[in-house]
Short mmCIF file of C-alpha atoms in Angstrom, two decimals:
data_model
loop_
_atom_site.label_atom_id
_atom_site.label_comp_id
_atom_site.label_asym_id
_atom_site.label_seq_id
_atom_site.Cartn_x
_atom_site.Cartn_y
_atom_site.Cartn_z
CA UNK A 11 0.00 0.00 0.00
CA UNK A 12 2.46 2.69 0.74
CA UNK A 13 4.68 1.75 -2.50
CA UNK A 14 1.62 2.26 -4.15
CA UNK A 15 0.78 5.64 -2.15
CA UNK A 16 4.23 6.68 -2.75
CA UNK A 17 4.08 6.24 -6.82
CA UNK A 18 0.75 7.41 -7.34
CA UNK A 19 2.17 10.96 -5.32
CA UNK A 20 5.37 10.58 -7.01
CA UNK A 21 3.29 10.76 -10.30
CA UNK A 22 0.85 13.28 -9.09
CA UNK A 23 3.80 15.34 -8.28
CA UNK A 24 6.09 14.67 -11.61
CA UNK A 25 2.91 15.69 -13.48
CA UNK A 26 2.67 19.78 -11.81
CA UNK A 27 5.61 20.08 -12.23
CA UNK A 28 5.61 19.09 -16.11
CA UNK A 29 2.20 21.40 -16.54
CA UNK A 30 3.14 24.08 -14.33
CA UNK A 31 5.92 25.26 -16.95
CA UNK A 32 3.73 24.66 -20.21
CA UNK A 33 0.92 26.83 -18.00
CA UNK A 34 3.81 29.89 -16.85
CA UNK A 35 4.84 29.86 -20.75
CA UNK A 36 0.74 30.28 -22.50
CA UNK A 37 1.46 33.99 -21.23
CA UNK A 38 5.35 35.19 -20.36
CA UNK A 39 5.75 38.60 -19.14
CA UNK A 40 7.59 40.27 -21.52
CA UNK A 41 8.64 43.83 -21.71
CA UNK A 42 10.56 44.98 -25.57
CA UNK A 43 11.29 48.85 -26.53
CA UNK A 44 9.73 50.84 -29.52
CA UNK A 45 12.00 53.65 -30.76
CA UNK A 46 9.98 55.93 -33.39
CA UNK A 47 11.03 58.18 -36.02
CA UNK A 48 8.85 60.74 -35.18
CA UNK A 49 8.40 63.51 -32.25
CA UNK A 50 5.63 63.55 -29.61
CA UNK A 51 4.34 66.34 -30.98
CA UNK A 52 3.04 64.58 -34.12
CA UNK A 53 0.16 63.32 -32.27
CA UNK A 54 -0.89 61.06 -35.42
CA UNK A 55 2.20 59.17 -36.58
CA UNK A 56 3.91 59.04 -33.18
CA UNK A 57 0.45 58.19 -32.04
CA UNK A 58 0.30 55.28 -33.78
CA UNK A 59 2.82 53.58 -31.97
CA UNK A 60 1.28 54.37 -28.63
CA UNK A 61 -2.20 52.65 -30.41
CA UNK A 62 -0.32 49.70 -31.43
CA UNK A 63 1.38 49.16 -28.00
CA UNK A 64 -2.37 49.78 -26.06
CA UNK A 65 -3.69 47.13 -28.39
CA UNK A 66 -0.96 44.82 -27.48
CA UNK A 67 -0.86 45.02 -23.94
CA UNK A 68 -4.72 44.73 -23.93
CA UNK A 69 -4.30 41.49 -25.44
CA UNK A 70 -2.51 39.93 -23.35
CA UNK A 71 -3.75 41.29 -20.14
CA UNK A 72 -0.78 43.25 -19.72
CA UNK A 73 1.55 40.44 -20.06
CA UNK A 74 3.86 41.70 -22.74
CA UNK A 75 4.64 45.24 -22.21
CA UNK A 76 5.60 47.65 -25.68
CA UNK A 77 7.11 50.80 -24.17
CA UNK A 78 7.53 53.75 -26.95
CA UNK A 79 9.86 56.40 -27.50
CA UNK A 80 10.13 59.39 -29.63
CA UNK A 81 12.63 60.32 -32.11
CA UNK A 82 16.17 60.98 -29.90
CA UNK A 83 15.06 59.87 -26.85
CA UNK A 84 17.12 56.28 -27.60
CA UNK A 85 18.51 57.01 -31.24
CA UNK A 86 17.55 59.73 -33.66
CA UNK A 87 15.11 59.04 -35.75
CA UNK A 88 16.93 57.95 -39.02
CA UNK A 89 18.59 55.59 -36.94
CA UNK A 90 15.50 53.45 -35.99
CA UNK A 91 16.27 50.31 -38.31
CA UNK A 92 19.62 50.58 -37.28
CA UNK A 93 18.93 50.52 -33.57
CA UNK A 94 16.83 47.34 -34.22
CA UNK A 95 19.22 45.54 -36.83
CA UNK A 96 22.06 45.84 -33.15
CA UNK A 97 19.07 44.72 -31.20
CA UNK A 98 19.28 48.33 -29.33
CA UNK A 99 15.67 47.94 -29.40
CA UNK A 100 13.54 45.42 -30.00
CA UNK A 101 11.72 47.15 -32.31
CA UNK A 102 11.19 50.41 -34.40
CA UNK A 103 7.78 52.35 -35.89
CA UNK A 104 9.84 54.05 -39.20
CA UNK A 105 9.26 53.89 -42.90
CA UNK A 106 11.32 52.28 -44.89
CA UNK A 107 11.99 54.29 -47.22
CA UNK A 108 14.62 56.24 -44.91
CA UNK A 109 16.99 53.97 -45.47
CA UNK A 110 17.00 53.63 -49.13
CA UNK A 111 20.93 54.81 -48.72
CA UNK A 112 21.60 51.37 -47.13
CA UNK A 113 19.12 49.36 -49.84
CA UNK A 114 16.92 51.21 -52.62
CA UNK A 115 14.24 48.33 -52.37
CA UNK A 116 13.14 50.13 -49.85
CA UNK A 117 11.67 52.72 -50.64
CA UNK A 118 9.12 49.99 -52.16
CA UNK A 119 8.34 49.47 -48.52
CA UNK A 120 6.95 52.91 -48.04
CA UNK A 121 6.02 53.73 -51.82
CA UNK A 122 7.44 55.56 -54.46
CA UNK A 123 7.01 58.36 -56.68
CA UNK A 124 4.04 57.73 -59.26
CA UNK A 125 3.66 54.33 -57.17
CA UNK A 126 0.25 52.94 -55.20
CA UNK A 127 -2.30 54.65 -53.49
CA UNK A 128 -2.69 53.87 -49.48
CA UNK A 129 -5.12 50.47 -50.32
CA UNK A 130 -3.05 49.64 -53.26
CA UNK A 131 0.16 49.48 -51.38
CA UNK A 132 -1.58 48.05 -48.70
CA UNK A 133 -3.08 45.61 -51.05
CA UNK A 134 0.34 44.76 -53.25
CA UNK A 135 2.57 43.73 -49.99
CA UNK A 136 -0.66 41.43 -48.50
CA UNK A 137 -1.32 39.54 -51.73
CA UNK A 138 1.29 40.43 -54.30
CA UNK A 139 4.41 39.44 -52.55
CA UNK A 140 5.20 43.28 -51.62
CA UNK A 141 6.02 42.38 -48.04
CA UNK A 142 7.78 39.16 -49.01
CA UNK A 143 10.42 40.88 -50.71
CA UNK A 144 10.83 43.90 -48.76
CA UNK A 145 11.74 41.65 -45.89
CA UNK A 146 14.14 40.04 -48.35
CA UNK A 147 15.83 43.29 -48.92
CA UNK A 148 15.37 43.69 -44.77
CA UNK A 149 17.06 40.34 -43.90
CA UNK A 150 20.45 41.40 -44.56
CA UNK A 151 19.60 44.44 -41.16
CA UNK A 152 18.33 41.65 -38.93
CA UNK A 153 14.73 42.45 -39.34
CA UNK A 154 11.30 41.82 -40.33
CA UNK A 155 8.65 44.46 -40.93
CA UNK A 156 4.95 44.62 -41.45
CA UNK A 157 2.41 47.71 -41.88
CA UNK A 158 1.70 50.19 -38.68
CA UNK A 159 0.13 52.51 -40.53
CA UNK A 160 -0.50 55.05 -43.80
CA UNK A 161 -0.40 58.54 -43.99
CA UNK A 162 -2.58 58.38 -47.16
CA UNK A 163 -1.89 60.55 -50.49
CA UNK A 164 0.77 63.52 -49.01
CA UNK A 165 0.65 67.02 -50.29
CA UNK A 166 3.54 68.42 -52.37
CA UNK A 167 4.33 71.72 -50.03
CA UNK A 168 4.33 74.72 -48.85
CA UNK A 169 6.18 76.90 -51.67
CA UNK A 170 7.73 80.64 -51.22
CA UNK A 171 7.27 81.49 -55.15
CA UNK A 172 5.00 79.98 -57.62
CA UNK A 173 6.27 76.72 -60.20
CA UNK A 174 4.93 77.72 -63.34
CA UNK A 175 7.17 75.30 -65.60
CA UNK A 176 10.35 72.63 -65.13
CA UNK A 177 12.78 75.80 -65.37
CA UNK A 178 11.17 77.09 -62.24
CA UNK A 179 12.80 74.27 -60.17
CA UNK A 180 16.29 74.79 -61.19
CA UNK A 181 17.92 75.72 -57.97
CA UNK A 182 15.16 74.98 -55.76
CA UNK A 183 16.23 74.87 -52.62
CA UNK A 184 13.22 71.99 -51.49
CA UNK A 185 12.95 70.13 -48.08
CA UNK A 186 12.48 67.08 -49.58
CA UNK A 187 13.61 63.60 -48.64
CA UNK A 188 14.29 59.70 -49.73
CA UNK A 189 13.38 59.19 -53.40
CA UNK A 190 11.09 62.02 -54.53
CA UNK A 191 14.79 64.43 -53.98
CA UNK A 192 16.47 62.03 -55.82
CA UNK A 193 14.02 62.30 -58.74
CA UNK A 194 13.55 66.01 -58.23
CA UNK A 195 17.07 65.94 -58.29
CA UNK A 196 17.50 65.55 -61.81
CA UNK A 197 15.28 68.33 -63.05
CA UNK A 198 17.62 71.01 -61.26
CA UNK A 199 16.12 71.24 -57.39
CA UNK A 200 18.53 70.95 -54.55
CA UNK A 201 17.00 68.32 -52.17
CA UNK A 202 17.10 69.48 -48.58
CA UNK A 203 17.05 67.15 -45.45
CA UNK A 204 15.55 68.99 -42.67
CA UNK A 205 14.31 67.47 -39.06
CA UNK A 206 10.62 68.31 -38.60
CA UNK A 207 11.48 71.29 -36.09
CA UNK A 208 14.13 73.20 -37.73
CA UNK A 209 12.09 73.22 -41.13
CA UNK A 210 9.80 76.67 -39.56
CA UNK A 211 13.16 78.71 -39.03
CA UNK A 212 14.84 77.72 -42.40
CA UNK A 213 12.22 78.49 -44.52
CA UNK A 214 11.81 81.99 -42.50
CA UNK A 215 15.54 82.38 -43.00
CA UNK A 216 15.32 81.69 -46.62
CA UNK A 217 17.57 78.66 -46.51
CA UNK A 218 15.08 76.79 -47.99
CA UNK A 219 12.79 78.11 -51.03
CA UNK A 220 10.10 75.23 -50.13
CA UNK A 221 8.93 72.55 -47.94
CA UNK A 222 7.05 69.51 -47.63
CA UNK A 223 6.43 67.33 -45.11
CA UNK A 224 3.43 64.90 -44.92
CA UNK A 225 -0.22 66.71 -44.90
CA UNK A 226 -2.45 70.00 -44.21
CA UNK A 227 -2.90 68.39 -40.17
CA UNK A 228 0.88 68.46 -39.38
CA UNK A 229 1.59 71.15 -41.97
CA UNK A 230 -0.13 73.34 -39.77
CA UNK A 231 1.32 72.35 -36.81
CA UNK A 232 4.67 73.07 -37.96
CA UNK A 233 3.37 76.53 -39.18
CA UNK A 234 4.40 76.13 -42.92
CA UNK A 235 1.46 78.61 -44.44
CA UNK A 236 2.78 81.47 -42.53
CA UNK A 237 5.64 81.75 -44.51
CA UNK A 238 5.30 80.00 -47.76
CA UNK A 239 1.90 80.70 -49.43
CA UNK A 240 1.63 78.21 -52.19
CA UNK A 241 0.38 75.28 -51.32
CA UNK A 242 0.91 72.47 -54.09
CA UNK A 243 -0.39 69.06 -54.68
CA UNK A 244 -0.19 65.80 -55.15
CA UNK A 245 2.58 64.66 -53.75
CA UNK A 246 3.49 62.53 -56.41
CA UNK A 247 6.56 61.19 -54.66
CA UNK A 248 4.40 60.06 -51.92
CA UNK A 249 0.98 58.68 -52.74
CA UNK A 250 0.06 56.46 -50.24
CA UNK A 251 3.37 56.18 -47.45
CA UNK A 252 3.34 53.02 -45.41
CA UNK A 253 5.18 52.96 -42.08
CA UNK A 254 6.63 49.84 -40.66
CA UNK A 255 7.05 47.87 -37.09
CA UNK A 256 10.34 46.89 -38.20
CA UNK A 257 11.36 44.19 -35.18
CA UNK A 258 14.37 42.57 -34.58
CA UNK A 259 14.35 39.04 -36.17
CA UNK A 260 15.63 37.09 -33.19
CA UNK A 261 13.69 38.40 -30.91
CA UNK A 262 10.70 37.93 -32.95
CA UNK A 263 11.64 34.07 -33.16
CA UNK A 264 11.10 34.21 -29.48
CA UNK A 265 7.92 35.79 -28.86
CA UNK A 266 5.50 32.74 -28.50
CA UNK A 267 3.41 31.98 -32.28
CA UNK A 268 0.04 33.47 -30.44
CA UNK A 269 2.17 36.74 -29.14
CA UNK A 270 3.38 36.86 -32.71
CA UNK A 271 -0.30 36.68 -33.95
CA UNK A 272 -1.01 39.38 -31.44
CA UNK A 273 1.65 41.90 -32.72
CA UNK A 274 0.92 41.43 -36.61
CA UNK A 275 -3.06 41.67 -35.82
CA UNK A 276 -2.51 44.96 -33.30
CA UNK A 277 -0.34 46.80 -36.27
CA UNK A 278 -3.19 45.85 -38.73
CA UNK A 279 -5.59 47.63 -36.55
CA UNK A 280 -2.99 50.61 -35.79
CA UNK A 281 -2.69 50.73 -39.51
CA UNK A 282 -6.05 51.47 -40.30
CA UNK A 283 -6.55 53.38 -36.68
CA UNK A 284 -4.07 55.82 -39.03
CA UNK A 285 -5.47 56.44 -41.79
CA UNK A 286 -8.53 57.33 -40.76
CA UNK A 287 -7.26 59.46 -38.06
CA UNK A 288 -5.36 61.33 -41.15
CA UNK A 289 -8.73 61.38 -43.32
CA UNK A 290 -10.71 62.87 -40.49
CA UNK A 291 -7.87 65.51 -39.36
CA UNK A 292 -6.63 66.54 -42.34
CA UNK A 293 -9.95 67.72 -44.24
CA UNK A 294 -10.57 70.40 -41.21
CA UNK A 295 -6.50 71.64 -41.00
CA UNK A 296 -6.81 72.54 -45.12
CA UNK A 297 -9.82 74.37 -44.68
CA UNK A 298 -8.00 76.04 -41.84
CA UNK A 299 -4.86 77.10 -44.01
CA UNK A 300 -6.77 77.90 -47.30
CA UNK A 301 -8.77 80.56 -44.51
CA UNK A 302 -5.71 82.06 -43.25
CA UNK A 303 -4.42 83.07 -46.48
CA UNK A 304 -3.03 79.94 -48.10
CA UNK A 305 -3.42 79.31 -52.38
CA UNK A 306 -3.56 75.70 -53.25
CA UNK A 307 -1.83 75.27 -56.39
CA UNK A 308 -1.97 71.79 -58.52
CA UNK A 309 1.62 71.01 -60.12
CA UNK A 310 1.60 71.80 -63.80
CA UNK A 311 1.52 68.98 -65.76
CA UNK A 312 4.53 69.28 -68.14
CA UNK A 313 6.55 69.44 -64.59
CA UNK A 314 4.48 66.10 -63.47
CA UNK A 315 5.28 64.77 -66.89
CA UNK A 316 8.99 65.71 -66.24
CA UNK A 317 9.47 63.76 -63.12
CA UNK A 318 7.73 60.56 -64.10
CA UNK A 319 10.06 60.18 -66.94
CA UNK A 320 13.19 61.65 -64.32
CA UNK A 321 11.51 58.71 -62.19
CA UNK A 322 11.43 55.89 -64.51
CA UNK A 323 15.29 57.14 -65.60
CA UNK A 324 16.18 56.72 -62.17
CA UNK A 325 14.45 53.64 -61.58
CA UNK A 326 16.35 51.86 -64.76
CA UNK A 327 19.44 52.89 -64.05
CA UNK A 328 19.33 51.51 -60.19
CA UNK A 329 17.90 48.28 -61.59
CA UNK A 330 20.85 47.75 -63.87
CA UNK A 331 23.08 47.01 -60.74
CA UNK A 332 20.32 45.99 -58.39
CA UNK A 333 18.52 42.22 -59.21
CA UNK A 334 16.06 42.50 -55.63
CA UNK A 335 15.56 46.07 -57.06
CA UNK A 336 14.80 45.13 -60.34
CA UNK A 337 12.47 42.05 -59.54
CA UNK A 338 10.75 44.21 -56.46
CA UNK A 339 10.02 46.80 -59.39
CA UNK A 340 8.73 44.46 -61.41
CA UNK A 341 6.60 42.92 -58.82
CA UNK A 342 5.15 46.58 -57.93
CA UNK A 343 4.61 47.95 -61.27
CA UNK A 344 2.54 44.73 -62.63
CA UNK A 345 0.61 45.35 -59.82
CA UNK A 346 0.19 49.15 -60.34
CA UNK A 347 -0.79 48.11 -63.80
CA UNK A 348 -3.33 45.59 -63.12
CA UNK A 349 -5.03 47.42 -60.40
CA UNK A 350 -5.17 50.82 -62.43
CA UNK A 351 -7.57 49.68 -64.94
CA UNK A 352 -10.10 48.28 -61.87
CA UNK A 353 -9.53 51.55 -60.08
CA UNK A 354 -10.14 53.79 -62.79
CA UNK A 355 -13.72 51.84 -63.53
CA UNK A 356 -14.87 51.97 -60.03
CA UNK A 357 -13.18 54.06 -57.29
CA UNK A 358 -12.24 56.35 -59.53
CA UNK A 359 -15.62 56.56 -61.31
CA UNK A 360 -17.53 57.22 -58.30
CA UNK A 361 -14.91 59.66 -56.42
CA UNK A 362 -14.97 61.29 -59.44
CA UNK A 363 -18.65 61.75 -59.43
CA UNK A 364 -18.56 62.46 -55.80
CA UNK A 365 -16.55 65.42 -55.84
CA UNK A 366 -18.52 66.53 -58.80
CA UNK A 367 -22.18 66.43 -57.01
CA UNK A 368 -20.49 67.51 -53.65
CA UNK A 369 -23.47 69.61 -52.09
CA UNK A 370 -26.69 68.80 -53.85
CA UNK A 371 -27.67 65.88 -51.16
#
């Protein structure tokens, strides 16, 4: 009897401590960093992170723990992707199109000039192999990346004079980064990489002719329109910019597959928490800065023409050297084509009609 007692305790007791592990490990505690490329006071992108970490600790009832910080308060913001290739951090809200000095594929990530509207780029790296081969080109840093949000169609800037024709941009002095100033480049401007709070002062100085920056919300809030009247659109350079959780890859091979499921569903819903924050801000800020004095100007379209074909120039001549270039290119604009001819027979079509009836319901 008490050989039996013993084993059946023994087993009782082997068994606890064999479930009490698998039990402890269903939900670790786990605390990672966020470093963003953005400042506090861009409530909307830099907001995004603080969304996607709220959704994340909700999730797990706390249990795994995303703290964020702003541009400079770990690395400055251009550093983001390197702060999570070193493992700095575990992971990083950027675009990644900053880094298009280290690897032009991508600025695929993020989009490119004459590229995909916010669903279409959206669209392309779900179910066209977008994502699949900017992590290819991301690999080589340590890291994967997957959508955290879109700032939708951009505008094209605050100007201090108007652009009438190409000539007008020879010399332009034009806050302008990634691959839009390397396009702009070649039809004379002088591409101008400015942090977000020194831009103000050095277009009031006159060191820059021209700014851009993302929209009419933050636009305003930097103060652009009291300064440089002309206000031009699109952005062409920048029609639908995706931003990235870019995360270490090690460190996501140890998150747990259901805390992995967790952080790819939570930047799905900051995604989308984005862009419609920017569609419901940025209507109000434009009417605000056409009021106090601000001319919204389309680009002429000889100068539009001029930069597609400065764009597809520039896009040849890096794919000559570049294969994962080349074949992500190829990827995105078969997709651009395909998609064009259902956008322009329904979304189109209807915005289109829209805008035109605008005020008779």
């Amino acid at each position: 009897m008490k050989r039996r007692q013993f084993l059946t305790a023994a087993g009782a007791g082997a068994a606890s401590m064999v479930a009490a592990p698998a039990i402890a490990q269903t939900a670790p505690t786990i605390k990672w960093r966020l470093t963003s490329s953005f400042p506090k006071q861009l409530d909307t992108i830099y907001g995004t992170a603080l969304i996607f970490s709220k959704y994340v600790a909700e999730a797990t009832d706390g249990k795994f723990e995303i703290q964020c910080f702003a541009a400079g308060e770990i690395v400055p913001g251009l550093a983001a992707l390197d702060a999570v290739s070193n493992a700095t951090v575990e992971c990083a809200q950027t675009p990644t199109y900053f880094y298009i000095g280290k690897e032009p594929t991508l600025g695929y990530g993020t989009g490119m000039p004459f590229g995909l509207n916010a669903r279409q780029q959206h669209s392309w790296w779900h179910f066209a192999g977008g994502g699949d081969l900017i992590n290819e080109a991301l690999a080589k840093f340590n890291t994967i990346a997957m959508p955290i949000g879109n700032s939708g169609c951009q505008m094209g800037g605050f100007f201090r004079k108007e652009i009438r024709e190409v000539a007008d941009l020879n010399g332009l002095k034009f806050r302008v980064g990634g691959y839009g100033g390397r396009v702009l480049a070649k039809l004379g401007v002088v591409p101008q990489q400015v942090a977000p709070g020194d831009i103000y002062p050095a277009l009031e100085r006159g060191t820059l002719d021209a700014a851009e920056f993302v929209g009419p919300y933050d636009d305003e809030k930097l103060g652009l329109h009291k300064i440089a009247k002309y206000y031009y659109y699109p952005g062409f350079w920048e029609g639908g910019a995706m931003m990235h959780l870019c995360i270490n890859t090690a460190k996501w091979n140890e998150l747990p597959k259901h805390y992995q499921a967790i952080v790819r569903n939570a930047a799905e819903a900051a995604n989308n928490w984005m862009l419609a924050k920017y569609d419901a801000v940025n209507a109000p800020a434009l009417k605000r800065i056409v009021a106090g004095g601000g001319e919204l100007k389309g680009f002429p379209v000889p100068v539009m023409e001029a930069a597609l074909k400065a764009t597809n120039e520039l896009n040849a001549e890096i794919a000559a050297t570049n294969p994962l270039f080349k074949k992500t290119m190829e990827s995105h604009d078969a997709y651009r084509g395909d998609v064009l001819q259902w956008w322009q027979v329904g979304e189109l079509q209807f915005d289109t009609l829209m805008v035109r009836t605008r005020g008779r319901s």
